[in-house]
C-alpha atoms as a printed R data frame, in Angstrom:
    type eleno elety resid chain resno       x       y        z
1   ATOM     1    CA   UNK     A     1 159.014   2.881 -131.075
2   ATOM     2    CA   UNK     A     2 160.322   2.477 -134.594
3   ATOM     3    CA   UNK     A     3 158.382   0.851 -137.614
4   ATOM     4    CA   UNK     A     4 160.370  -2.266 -138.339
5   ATOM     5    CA   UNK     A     5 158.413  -4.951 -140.526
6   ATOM     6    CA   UNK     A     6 157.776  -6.664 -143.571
7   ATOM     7    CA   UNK     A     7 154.524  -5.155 -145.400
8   ATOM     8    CA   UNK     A     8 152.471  -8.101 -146.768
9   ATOM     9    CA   UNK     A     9 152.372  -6.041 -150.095
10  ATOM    10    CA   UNK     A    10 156.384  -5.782 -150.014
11  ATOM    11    CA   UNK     A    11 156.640  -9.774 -149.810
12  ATOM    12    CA   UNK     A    12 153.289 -11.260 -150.271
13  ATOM    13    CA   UNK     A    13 153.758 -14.681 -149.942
14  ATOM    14    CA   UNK     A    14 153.991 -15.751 -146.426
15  ATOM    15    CA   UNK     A    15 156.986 -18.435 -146.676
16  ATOM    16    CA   UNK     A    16 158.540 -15.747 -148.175
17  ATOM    17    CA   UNK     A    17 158.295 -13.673 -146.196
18  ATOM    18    CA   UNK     A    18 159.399 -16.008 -143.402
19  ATOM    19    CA   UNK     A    19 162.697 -16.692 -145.752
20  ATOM    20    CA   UNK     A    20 163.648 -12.928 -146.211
21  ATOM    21    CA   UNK     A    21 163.218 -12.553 -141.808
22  ATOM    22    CA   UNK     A    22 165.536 -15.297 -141.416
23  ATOM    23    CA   UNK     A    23 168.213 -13.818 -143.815
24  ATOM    24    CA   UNK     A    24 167.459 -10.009 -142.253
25  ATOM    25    CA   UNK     A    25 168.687 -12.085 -138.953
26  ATOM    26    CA   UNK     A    26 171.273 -13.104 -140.725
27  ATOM    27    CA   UNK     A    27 172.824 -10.167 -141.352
28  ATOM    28    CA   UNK     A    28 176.648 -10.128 -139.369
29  ATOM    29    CA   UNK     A    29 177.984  -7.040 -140.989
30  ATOM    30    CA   UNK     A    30 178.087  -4.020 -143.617
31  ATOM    31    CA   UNK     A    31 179.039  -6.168 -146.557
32  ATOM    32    CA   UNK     A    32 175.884  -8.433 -146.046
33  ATOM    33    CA   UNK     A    33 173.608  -5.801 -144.749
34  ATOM    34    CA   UNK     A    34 173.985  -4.159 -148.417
35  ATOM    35    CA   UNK     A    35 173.674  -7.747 -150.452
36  ATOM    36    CA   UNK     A    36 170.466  -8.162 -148.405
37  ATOM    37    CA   UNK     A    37 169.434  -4.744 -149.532
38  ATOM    38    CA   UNK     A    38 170.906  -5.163 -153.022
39  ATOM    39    CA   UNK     A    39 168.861  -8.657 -153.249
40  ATOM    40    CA   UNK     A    40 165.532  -7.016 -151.967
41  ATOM    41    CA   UNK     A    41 165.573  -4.416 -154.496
42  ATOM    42    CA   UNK     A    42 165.725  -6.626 -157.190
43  ATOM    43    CA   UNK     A    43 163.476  -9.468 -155.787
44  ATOM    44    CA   UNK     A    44 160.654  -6.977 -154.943
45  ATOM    45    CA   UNK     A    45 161.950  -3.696 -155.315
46  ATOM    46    CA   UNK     A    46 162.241  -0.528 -152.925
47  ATOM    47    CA   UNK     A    47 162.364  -1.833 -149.346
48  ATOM    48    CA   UNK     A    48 160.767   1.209 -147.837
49  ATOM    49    CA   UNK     A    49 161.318   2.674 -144.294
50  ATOM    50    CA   UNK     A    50 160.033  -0.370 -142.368
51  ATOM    51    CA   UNK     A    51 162.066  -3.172 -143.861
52  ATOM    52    CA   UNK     A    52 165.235  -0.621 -143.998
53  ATOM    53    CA   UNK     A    53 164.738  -0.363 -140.312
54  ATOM    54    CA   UNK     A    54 164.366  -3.947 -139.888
55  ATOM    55    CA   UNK     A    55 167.326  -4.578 -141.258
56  ATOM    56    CA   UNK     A    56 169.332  -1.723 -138.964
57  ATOM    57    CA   UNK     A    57 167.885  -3.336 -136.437
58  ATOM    58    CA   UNK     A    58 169.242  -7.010 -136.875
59  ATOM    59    CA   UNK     A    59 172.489  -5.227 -138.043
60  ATOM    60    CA   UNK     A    60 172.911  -3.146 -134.742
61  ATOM    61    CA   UNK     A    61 172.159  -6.530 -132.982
62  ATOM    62    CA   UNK     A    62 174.712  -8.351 -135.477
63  ATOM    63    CA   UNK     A    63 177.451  -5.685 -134.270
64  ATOM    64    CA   UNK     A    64 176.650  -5.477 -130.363
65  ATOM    65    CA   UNK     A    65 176.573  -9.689 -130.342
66  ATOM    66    CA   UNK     A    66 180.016  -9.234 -131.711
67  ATOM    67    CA   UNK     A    67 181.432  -6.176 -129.132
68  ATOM    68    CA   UNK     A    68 179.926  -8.294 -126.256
69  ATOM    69    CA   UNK     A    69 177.125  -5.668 -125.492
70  ATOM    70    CA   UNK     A    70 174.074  -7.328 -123.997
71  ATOM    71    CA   UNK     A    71 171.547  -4.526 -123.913
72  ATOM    72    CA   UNK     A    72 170.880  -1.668 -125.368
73  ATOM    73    CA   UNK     A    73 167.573   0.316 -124.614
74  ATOM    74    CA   UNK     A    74 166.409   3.865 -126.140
75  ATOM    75    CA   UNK     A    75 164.866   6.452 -124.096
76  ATOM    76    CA   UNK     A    76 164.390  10.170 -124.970
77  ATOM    77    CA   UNK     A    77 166.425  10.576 -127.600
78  ATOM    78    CA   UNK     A    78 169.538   8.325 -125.848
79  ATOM    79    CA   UNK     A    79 170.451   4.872 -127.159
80  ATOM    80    CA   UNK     A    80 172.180   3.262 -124.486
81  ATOM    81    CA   UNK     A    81 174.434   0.302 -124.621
82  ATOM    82    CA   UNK     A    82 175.508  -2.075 -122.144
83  ATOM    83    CA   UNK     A    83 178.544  -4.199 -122.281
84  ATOM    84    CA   UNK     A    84 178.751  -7.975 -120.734
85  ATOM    85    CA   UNK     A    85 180.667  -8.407 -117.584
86  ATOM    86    CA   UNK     A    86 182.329 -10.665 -120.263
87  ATOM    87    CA   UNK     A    87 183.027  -8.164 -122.974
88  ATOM    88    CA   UNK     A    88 186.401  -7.696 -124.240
89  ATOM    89    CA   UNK     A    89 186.178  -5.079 -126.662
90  ATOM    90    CA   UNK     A    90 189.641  -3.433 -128.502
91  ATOM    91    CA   UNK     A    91 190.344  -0.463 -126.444
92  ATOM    92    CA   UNK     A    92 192.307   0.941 -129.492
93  ATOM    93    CA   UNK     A    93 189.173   0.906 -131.910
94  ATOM    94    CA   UNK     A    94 186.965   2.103 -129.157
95  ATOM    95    CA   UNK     A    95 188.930   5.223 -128.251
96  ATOM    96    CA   UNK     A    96 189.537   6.077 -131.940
97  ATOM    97    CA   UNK     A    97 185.357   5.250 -132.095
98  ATOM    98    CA   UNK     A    98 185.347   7.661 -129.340
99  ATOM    99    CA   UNK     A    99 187.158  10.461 -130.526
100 ATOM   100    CA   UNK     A   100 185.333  10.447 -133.872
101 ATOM   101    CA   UNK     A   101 181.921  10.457 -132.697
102 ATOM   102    CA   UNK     A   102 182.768  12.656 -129.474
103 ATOM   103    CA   UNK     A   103 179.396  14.798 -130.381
104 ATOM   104    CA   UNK     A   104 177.058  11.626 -129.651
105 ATOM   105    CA   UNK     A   105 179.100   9.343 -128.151
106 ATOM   106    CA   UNK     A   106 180.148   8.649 -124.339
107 ATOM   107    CA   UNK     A   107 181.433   6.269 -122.565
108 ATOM   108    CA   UNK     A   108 179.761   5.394 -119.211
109 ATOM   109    CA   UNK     A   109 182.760   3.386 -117.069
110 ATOM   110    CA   UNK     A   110 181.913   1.393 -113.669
111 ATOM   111    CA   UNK     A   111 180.157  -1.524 -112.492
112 ATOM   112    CA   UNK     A   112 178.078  -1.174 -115.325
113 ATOM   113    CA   UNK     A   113 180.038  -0.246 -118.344
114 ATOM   114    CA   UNK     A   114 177.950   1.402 -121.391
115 ATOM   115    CA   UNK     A   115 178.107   3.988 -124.643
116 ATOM   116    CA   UNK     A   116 175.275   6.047 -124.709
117 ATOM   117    CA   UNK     A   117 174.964   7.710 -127.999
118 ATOM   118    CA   UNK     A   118 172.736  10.677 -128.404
119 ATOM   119    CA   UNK     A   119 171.840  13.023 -130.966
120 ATOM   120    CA   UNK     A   120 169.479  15.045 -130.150
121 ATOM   121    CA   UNK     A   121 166.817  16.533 -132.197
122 ATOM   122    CA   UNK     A   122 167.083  13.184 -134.638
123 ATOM   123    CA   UNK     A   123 164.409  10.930 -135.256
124 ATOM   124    CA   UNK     A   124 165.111   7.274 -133.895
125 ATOM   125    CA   UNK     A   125 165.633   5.939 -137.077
126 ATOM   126    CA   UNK     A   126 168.191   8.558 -137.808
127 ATOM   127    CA   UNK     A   127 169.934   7.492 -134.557
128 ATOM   128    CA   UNK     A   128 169.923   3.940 -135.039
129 ATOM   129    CA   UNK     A   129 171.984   4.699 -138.186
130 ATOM   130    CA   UNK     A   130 174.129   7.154 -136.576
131 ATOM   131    CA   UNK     A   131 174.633   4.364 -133.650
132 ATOM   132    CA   UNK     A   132 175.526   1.857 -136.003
133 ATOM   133    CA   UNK     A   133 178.221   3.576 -138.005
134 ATOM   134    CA   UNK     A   134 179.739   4.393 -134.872
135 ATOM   135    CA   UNK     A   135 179.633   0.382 -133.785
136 ATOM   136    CA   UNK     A   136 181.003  -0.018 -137.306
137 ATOM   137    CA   UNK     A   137 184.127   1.952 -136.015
138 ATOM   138    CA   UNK     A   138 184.854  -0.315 -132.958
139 ATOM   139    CA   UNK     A   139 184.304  -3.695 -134.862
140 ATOM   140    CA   UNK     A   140 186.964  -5.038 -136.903
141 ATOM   141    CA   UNK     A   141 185.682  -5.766 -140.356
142 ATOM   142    CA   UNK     A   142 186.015  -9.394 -140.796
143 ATOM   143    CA   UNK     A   143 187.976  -9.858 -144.440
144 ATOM   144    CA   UNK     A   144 186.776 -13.313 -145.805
145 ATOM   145    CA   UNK     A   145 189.423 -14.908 -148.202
């Protein structure tokens, strides 16, 4: 339920277009979220609302890949996501993730482990973002040398 596309008129030529998906899907974290964006702007200018979602999008999925969360599924207002039998998230980061976000963010223990994060009264865009920077908190930044 979120607009998340490339207009034809934002990247007209097909192949391209097919280039600039494959390097949203790229995206594996803030740094290369914002070179994306920073290469957009000056390939074709203002992404607008649709390709800025796009790219939360493949960024949330970039940062739940890397926390071991296998779902995550939005209904009213609640963006809730489910962590692999397999997932081995730091417990340090995630409490600190926790206790930062404590107004949207719970954890939801058992035999199916999850965070919901809610925000009510903000549009689903806005709580994609808001969802994000809180998965930015539990994911170590990866420092390339």
């Amino acid at each position: 339920k979120i607009d998340a596309y490339q207009p034809q008129a934002y990247v007209p030529s097909d192949m391209t277009r097919v280039e600039v998906y494959k390097k949203i899907a790229s995206i594996r974290d803030r740094d290369g979220r914002e070179d994306l964006i920073e290469e957009l702007v000056d390939r074709f200018g203002d992404p607008g609302k649709p390709v800025m979602n796009l790219i939360e999008i493949a960024h949330l999925k970039a940062l739940c890949q890397r926390l071991g969360i296998e779902s995550a599924s939005m209904l009213r207002g609640e963006l809730k996501l489910r962590f692999a039998k397999s997932a081995d998230p730091d417990v340090a980061r995630l409490v600190a993730a926790l206790a930062k976000h404590e107004k949207h963010v719970r954890l939801i223990a058992g035999k199916e482990p999850a965070l919901h994060y809610v925000d009510m009264g903000k549009d689903v865009e806005e709580l994609l973002r808001g969802a994000v920077e809180m998965l930015e908190d539990v994911v170590p930044r990866v420092v390339e040398v």
